[in-house]
Tab-separated table of C-alpha atoms and ligand atoms in Angstrom:
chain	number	residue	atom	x	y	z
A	991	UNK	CA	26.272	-6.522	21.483
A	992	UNK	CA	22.676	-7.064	20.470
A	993	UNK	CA	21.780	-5.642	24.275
A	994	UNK	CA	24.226	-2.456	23.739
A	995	UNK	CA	22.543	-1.996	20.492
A	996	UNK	CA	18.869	-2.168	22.274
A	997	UNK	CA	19.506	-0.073	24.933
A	998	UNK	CA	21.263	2.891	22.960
A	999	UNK	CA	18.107	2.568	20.209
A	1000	UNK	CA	15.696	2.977	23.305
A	1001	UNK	CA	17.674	5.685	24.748
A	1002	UNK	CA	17.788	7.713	22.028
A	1003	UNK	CA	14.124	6.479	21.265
A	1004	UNK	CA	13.576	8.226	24.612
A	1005	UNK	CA	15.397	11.543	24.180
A	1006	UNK	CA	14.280	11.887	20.500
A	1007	UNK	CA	10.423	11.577	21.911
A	1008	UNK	CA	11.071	14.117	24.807
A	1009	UNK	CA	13.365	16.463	22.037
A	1010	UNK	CA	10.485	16.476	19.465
A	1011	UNK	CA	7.057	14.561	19.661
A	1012	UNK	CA	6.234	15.130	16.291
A	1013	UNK	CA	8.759	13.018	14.822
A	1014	UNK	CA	8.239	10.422	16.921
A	1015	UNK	CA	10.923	7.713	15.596
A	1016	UNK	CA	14.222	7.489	16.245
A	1017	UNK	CA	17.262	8.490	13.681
A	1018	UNK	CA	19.225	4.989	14.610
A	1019	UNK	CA	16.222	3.420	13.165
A	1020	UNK	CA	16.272	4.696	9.875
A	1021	UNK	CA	20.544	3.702	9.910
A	1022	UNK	CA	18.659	0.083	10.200
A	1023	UNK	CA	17.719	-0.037	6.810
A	1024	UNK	CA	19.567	0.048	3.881
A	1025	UNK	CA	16.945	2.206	1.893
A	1026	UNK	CA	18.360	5.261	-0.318
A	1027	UNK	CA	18.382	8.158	2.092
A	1028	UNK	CA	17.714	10.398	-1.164
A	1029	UNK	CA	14.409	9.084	-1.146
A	1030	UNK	CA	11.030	9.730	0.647
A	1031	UNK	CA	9.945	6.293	0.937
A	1032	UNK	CA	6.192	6.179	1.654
A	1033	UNK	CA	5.656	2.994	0.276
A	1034	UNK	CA	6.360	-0.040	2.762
A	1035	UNK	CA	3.131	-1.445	1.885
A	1036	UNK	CA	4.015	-2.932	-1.505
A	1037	UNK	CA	7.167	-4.707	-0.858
A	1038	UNK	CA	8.522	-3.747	3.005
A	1039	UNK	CA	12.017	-3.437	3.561
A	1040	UNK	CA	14.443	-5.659	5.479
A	1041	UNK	CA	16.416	-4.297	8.476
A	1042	UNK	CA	20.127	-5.202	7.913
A	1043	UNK	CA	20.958	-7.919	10.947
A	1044	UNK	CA	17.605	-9.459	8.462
A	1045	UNK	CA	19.126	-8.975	5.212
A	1046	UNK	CA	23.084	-10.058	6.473
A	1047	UNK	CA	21.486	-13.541	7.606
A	1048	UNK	CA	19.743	-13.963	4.096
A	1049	UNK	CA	22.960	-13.268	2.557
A	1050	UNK	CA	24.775	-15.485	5.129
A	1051	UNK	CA	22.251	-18.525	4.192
A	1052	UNK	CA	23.069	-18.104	0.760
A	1053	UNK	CA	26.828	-17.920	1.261
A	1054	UNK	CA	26.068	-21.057	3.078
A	1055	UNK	CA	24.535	-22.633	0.404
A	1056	UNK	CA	26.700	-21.839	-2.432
A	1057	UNK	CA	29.720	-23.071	-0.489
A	1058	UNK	CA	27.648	-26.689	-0.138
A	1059	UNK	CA	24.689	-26.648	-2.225
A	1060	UNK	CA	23.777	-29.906	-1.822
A	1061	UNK	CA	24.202	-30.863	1.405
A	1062	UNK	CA	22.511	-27.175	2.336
A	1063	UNK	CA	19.495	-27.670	-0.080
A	1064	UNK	CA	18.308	-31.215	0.939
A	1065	UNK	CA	19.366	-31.373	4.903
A	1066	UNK	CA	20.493	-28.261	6.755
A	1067	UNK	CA	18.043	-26.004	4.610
A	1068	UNK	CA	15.282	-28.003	5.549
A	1069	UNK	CA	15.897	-27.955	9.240
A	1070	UNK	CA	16.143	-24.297	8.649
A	1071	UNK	CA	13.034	-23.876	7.231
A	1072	UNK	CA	11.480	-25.965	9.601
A	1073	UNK	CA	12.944	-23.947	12.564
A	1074	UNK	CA	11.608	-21.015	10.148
A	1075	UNK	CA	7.677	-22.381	9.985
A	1076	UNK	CA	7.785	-23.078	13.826
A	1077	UNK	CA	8.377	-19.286	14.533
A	1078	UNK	CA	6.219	-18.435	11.747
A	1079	UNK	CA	3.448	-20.387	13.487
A	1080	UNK	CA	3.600	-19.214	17.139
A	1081	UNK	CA	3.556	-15.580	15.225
A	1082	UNK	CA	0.187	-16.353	14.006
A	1083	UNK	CA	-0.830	-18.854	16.115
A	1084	UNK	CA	-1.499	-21.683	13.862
A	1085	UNK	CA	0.215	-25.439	13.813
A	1086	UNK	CA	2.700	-25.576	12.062
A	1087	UNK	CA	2.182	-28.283	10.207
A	1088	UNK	CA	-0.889	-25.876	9.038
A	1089	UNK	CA	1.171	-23.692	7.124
A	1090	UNK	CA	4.043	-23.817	4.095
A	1091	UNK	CA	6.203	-21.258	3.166
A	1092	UNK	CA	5.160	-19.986	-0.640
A	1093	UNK	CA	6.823	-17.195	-2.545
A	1094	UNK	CA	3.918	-14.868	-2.473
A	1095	UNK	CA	0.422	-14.513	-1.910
A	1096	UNK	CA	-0.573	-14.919	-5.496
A	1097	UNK	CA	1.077	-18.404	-5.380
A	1098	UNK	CA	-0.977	-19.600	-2.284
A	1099	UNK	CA	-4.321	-18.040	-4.238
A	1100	UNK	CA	-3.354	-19.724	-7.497
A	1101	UNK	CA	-2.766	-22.955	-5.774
A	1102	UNK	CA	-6.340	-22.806	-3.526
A	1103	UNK	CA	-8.283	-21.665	-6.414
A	1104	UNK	CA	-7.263	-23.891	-8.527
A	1105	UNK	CA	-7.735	-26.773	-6.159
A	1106	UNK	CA	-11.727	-25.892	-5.780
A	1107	UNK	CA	-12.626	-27.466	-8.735
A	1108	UNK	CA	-15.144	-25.234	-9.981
A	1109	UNK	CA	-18.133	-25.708	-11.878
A	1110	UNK	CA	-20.869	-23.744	-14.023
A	1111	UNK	CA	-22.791	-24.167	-10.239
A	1112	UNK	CA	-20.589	-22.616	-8.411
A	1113	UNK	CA	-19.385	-18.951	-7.487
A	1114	UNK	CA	-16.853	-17.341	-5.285
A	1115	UNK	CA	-18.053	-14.187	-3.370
A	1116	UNK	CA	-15.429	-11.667	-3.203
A	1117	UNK	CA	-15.786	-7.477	-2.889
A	1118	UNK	CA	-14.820	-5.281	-5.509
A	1119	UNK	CA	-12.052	-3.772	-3.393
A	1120	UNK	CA	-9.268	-6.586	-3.631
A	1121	UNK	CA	-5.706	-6.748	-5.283
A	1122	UNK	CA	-5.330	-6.996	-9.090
A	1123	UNK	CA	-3.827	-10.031	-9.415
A	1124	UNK	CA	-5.959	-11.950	-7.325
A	1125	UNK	CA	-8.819	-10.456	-9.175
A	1126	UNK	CA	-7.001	-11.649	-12.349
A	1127	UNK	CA	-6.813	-15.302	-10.681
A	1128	UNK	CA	-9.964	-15.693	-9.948
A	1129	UNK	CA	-11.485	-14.590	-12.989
A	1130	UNK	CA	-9.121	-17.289	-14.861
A	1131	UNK	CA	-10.489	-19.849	-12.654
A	1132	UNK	CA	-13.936	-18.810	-12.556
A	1133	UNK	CA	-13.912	-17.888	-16.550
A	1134	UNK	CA	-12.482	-21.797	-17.358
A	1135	UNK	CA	-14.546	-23.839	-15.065
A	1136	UNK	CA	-17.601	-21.889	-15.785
A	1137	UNK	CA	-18.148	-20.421	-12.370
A	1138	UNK	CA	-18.550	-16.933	-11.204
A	1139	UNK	CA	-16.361	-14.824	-9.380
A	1140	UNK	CA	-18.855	-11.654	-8.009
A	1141	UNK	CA	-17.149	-8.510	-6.572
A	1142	UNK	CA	-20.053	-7.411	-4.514
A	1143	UNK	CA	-19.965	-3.808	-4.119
A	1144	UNK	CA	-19.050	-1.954	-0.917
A	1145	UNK	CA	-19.679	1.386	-0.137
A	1146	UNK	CA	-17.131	3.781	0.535
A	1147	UNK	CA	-16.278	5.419	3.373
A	1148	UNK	CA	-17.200	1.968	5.561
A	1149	UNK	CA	-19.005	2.670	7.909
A	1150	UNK	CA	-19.155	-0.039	10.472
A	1151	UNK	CA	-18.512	-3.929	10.821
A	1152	UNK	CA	-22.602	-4.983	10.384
A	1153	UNK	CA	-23.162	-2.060	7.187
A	1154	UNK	CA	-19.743	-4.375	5.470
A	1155	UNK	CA	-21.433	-7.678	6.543
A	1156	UNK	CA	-24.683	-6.762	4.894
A	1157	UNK	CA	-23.088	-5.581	2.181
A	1158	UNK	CA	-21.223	-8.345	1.226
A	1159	UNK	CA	-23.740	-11.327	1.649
A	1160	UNK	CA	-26.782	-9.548	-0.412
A	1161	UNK	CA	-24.245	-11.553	-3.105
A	1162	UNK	CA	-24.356	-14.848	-1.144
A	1163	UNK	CA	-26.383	-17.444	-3.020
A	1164	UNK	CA	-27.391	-21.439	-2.715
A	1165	UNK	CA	-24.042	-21.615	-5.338
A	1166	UNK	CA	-21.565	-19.374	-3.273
A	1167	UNK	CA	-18.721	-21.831	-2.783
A	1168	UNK	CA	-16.188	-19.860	-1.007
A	1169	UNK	CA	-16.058	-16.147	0.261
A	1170	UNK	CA	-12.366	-15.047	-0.370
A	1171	UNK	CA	-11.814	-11.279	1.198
A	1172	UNK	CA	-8.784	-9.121	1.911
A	1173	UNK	CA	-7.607	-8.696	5.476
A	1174	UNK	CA	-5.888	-5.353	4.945
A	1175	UNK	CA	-6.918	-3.901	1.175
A	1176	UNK	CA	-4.307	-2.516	-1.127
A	1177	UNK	CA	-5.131	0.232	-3.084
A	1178	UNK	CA	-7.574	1.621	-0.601
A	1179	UNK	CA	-5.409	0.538	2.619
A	1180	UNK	CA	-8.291	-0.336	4.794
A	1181	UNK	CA	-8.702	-3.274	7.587
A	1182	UNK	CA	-11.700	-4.823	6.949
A	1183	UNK	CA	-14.034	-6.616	9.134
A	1184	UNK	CA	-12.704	-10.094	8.701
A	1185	UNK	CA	-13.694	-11.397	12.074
A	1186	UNK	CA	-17.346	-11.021	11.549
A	1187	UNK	CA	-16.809	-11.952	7.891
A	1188	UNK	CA	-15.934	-15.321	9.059
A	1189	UNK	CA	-18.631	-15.553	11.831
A	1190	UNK	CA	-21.322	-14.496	9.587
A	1191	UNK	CA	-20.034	-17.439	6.832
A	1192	UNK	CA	-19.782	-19.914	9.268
A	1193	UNK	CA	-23.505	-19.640	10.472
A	1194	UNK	CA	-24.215	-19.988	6.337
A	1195	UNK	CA	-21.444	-22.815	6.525
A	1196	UNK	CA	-19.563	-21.349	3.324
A	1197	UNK	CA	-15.804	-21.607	4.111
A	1198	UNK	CA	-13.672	-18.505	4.033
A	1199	UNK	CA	-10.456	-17.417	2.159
A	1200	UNK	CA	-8.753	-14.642	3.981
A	1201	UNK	CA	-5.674	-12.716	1.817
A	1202	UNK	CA	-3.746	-11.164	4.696
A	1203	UNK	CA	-0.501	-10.331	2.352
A	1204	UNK	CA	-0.603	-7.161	4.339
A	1205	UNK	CA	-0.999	-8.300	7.902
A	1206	UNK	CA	1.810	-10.432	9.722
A	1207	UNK	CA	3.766	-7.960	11.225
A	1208	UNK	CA	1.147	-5.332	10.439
A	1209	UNK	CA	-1.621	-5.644	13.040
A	1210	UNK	CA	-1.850	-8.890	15.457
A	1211	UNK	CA	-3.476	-12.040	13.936
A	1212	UNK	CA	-4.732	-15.085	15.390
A	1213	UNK	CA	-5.337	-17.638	12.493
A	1214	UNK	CA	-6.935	-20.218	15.658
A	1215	UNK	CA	-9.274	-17.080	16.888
A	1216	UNK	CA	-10.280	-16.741	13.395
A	1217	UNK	CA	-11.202	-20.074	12.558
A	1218	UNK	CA	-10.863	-19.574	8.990
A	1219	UNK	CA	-10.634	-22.342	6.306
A	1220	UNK	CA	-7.749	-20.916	4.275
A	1221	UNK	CA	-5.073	-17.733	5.027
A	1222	UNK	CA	-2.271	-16.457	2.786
A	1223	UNK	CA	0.028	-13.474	4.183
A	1224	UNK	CA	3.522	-12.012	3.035
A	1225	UNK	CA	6.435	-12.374	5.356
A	1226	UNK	CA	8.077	-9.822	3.463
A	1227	UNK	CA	6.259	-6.757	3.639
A	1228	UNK	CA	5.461	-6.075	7.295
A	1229	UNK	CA	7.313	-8.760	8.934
A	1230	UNK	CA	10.573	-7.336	7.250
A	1231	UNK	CA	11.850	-10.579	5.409
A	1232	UNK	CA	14.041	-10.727	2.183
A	1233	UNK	CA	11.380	-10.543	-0.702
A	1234	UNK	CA	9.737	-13.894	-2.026
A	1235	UNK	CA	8.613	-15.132	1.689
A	1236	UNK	CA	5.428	-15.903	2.668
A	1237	UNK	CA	2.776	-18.419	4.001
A	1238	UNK	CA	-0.118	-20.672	2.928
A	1239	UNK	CA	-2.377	-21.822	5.876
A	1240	UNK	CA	-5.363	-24.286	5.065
A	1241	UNK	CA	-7.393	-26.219	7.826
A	1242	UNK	CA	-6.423	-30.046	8.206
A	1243	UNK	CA	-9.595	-30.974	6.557
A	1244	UNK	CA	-8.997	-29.620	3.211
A	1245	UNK	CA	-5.403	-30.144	3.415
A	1246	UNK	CA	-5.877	-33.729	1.077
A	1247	UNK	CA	-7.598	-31.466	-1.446
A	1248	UNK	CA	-5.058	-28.381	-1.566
A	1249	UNK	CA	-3.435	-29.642	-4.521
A	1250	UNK	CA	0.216	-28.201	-5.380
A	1251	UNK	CA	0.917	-25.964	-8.021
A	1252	UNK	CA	4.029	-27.548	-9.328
A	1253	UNK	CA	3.930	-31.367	-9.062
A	1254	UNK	CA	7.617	-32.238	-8.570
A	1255	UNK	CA	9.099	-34.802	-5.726
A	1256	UNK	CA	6.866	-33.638	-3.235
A	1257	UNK	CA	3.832	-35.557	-4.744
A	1258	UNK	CA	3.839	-39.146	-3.968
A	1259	UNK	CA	7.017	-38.503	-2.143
A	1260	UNK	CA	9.872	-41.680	-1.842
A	1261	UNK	CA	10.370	-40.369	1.580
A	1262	UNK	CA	7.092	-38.924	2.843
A	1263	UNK	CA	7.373	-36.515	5.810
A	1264	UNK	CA	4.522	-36.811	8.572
A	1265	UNK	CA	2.526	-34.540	5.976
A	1266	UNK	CA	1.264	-34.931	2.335
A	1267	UNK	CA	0.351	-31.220	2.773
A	1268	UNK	CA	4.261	-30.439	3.171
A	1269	UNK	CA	5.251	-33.196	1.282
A	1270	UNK	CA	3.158	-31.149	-2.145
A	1271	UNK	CA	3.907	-27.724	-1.324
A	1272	UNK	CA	7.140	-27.546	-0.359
A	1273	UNK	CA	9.327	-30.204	-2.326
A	1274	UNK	CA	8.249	-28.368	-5.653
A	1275	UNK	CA	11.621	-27.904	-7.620
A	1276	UNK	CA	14.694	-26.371	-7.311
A	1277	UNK	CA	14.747	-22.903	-6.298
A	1278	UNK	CA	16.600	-20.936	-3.308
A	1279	UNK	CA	14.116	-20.994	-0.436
A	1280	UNK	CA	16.932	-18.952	1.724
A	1281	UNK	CA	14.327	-15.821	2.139
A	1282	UNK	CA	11.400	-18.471	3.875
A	1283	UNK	CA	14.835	-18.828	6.635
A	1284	UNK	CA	14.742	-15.720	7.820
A	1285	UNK	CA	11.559	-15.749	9.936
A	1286	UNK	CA	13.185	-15.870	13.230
A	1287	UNK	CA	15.604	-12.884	12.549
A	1288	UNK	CA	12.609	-10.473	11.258
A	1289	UNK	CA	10.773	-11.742	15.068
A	1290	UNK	CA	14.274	-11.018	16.523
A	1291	UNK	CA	14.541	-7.786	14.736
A	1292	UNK	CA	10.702	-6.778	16.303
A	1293	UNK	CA	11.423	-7.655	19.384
A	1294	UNK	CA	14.920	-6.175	19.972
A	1295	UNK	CA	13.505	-2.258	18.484
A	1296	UNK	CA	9.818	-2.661	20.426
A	1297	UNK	CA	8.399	-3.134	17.115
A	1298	UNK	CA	4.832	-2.565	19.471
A	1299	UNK	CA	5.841	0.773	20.162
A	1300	UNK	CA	7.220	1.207	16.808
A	1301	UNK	CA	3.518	0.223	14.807
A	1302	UNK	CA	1.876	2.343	17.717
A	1303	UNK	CA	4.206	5.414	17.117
A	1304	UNK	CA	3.132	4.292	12.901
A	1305	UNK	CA	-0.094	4.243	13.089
A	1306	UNK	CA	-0.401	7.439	15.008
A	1307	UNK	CA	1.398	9.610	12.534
A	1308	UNK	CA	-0.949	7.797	9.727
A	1309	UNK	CA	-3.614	9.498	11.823
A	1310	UNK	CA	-2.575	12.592	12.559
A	1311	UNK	CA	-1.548	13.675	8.922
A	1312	UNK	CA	-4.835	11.801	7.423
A	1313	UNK	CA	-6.869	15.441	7.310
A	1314	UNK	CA	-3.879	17.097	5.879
A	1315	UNK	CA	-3.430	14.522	2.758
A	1316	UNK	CA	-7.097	14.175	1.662
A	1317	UNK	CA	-7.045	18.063	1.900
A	1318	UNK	CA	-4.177	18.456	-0.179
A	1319	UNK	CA	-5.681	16.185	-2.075
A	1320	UNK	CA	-9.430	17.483	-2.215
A	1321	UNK	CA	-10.406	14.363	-1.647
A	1322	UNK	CA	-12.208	12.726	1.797
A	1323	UNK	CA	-11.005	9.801	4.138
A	1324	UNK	CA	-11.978	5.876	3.162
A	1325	UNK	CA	-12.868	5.155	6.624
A	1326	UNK	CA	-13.223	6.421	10.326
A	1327	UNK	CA	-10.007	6.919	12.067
A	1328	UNK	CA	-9.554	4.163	13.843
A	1329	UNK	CA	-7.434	0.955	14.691
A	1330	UNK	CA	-10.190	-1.073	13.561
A	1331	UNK	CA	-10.322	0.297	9.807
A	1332	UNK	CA	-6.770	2.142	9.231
A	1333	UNK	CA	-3.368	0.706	10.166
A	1334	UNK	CA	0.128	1.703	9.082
A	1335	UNK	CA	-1.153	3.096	5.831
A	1336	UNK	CA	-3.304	5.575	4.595
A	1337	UNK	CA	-5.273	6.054	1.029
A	1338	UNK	CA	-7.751	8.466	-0.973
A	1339	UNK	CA	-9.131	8.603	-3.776
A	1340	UNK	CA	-7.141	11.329	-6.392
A	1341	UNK	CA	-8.726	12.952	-9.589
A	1342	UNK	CA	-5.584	13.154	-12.066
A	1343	UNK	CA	-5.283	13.304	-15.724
A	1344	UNK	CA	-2.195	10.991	-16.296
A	1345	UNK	CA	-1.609	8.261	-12.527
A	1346	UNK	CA	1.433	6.951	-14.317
A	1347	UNK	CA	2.879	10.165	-15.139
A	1348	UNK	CA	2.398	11.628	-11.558
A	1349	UNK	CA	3.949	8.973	-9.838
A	1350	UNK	CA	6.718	9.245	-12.153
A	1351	UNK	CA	6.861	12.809	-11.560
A	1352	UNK	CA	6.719	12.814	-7.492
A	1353	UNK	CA	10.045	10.018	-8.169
A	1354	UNK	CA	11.905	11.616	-10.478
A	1355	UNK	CA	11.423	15.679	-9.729
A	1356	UNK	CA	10.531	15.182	-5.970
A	1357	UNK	CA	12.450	12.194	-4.968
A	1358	UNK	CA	9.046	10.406	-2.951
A	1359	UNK	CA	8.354	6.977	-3.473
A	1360	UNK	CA	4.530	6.510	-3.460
A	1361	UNK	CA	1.799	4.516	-4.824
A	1362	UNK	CA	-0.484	6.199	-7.334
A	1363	UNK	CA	-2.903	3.503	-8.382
A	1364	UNK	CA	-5.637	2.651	-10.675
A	1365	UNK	CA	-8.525	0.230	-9.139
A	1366	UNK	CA	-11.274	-0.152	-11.907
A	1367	UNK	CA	-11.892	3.683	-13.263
A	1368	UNK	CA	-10.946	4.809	-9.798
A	1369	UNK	CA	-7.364	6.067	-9.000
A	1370	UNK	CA	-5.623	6.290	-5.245
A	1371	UNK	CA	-2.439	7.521	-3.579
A	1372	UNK	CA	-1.486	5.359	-0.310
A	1373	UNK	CA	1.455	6.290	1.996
A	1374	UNK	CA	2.793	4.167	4.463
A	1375	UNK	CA	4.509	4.839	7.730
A	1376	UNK	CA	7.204	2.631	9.258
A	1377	UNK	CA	9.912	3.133	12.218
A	1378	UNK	CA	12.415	4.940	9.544
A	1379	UNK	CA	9.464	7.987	8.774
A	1380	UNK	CA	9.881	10.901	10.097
A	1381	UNK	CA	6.967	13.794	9.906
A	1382	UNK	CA	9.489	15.791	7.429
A	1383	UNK	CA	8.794	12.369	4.963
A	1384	UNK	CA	4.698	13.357	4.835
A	1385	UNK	CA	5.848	17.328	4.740
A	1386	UNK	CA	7.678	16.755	1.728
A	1387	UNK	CA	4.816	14.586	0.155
A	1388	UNK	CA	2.537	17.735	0.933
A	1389	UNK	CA	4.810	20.321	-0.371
A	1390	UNK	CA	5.151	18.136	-3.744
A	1391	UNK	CA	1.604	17.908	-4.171
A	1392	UNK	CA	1.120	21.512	-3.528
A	1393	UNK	CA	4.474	21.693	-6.215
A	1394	UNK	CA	2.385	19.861	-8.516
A	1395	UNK	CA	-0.863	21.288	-8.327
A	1396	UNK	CA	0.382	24.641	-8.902
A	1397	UNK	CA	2.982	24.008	-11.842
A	1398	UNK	CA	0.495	20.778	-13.871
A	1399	UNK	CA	-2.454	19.676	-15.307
A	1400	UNK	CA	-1.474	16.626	-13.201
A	1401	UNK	CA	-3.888	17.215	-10.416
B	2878	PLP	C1	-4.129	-7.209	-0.853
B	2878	PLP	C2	-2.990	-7.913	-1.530
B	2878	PLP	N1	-3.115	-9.197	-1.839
B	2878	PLP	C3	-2.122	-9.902	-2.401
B	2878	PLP	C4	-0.916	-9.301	-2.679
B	2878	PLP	C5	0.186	-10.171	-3.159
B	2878	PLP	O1	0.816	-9.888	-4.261
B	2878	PLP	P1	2.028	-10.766	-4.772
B	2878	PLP	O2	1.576	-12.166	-4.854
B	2878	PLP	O3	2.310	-10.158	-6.090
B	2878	PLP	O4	3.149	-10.604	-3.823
B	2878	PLP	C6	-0.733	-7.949	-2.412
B	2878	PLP	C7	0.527	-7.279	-2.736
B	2878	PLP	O5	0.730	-6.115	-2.614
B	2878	PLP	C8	-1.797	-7.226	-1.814
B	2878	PLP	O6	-1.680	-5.931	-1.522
């Protein structure tokens, strides 16, 4: 069935590509999702969107569950999840004993930075282009220990890998404790140069905190290659699982000090796995875990629709419609156009008199789910492009913001 299924997707893949090369994905992949077909949806990038063979096995785990909670919960679950982590780890090359499965990135951030144990010597050196709420986390941290958490300032567009590098250290110091940097930003939807990030902290021998929420399933990462001390990413954005999955890596070393958020069973376990690290972060209360299961269906899922192809086919229609949106927009682009800054989303800075009011407005009036977002005084709009977007998705988005322009004091 699954085969029958693959080979009519990639025929029609085929014919759709020959039939019309601008919209370049094809219509049986959209009937994959169970999105609102009334809706533009331009926004992957803050919570994805599971296929349905990935959403029917969520539901099937917690059928499974409820019919035998207990026997689920303690035993089968946990041979699940295990089965769950292994895929998870050949995904991003790590062992797997390396990583646990955490709700969401903000959970693996809270528990790391919290674990640090900061003092009035110490700092963390971020940029002053990361997410909110890891902003928020850190200055918690920072602000009760006494530390400081410095969002060195990068200049936009980037320009290359060395200009970031240099950028970023001139806020390195004898008290820099950690450097903790996005992989893939959010509001300004740009890959950043985390590779030589990490070389250049190594040679100061500062360990490195990469938050990847956007990356697994997004562009290809290699947590060995990159050698960094700690790595949190979202299964459930780009790699298509039911919300509330995602992973906490830390290096062997520091395991012992990674301290759990929640004490609960796990700590000083009466039946201690192989791991302490496991042990801590993973017995931590009841809760259903059923959306950390579904790792090897969302790999499935990529592999049966060429999900290769697919993020190729993505990231070229970010590209190609780039121009067109910071026109509309009269604004300019973040980055050059290329696979080493811009993936399968795209963002620019807008001048508007009201963000929360416009994005209510392209919803409600135009039907076009997309971010409009403030990041210190600065505001952004972001799309994303996914398998199910279609060139007519980014047409609409232009005609609304012509719409808009031309009828409000919006933009
Ligand atoms: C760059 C970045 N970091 C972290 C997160 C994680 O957020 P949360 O913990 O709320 O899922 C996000 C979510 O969009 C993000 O874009």
């Amino acid at each position: 069935m699954k085969n029958t299924r693959h080979f009519v997707y990639k025929l029609n893949s085929y014919v759709h590509l020959r039939l019309n090369l601008n919209n370049m994905h094809a219509p049986s992949l959209k009937d994959q999702f169970l999105l609102n077909d009334q809706v533009t949806f331009l926004n992957f990038g803050s919570f994805g969107a599971s296929p349905r063979p990935v959403f029917e096995k969520y539901q099937a785990y917690q059928l499974e569950m409820e019919r035998d909670p207990v026997q689920f919960i303690t035993n089968r679950g946990q041979t699940y999840l295990k089965q769950s982590r292994t895929a998870l780890s050949s995904f991003i090359n790590c062992d797997a004993d390396d990583i646990v499965m955490v709700t969401n990135p903000s959970y693996a951030v809270n528990t790391i930075a919290k674990s640090l144990n900061l003092n009035a010597d110490d700092e963390i050196l971020s940029t002053d282009l990361e997410y909110g709420a890891c902003d928020r986390t850190w200055n918690f941290v920072c602000k009760n220990n006494g530390a400081k958490y410095i969002r060195q300032k990068i200049s936009l567009p980037l320009k290359d890998a060395d200009t970031f590098v240099e950028e970023l250290f001139k806020g390195v110091s004898a008290k820099t404790k950690l450097v903790f940097i996005s992989h893939i930003t959010s509001t300004t939807a740009l890959i950043l140069p985390v590779e030589a990030v990490a070389k250049k902290a190594k040679q100061l021998g500062i360990p490195v905190f990469i938050d990847g929420a956007h990356v697994p399933g997004h562009i290809p990462l290699d947590i060995k290659q990159l050698d960094v001390e700690y790595y949190t990413g979202a299964c459930h954005k780009w790699m298509m699982t039911p919300k509330g999955s995602s992973f906490m890596y830390v290096k062997k070393s520091l395991q012992s000090k990674t301290f759990p958020l929640v004490v609960s069973w796990g700590y000083e376990a009466m039946f201690p796995s192989n791991s302490h690290y496991q042990d801590w972060h993973t017995m931590n209360g009841t809760r259903d875990y059923t959306a950390f299961l579904c790792v090897p269906e969302s790999i499935q899922f990529m592999e049966d629709y060429d999900w290769k192809s697919v993020a190729t086919n993505s990231r070229y229609m970010v590209k190609e419609n780039a121009h067109q949106f910071a026109e509309a927009l009269e604004s300019s682009l973040l980055a050059p156009l290329t696979d080493q800054f811009i993936g399968q989303m795209l963002a620019v800075e807008i001048k508007t008199s009201d963000p929360e009011k416009l994005y209510r407005t392209l919803y409600d009036n135009y039907h076009i789910e997309i971010p409009v977002m403030r990041h210190d005084d600065k505001v952004f709009m972001r799309y994303s492009i996914n398998g199910f977007n279609s060139q007519q998705d980014l047409e609409n988005l232009f005609m609304a913001i012509k719409d808009i322009k031309n009828n409000s004091t919006l933009l």
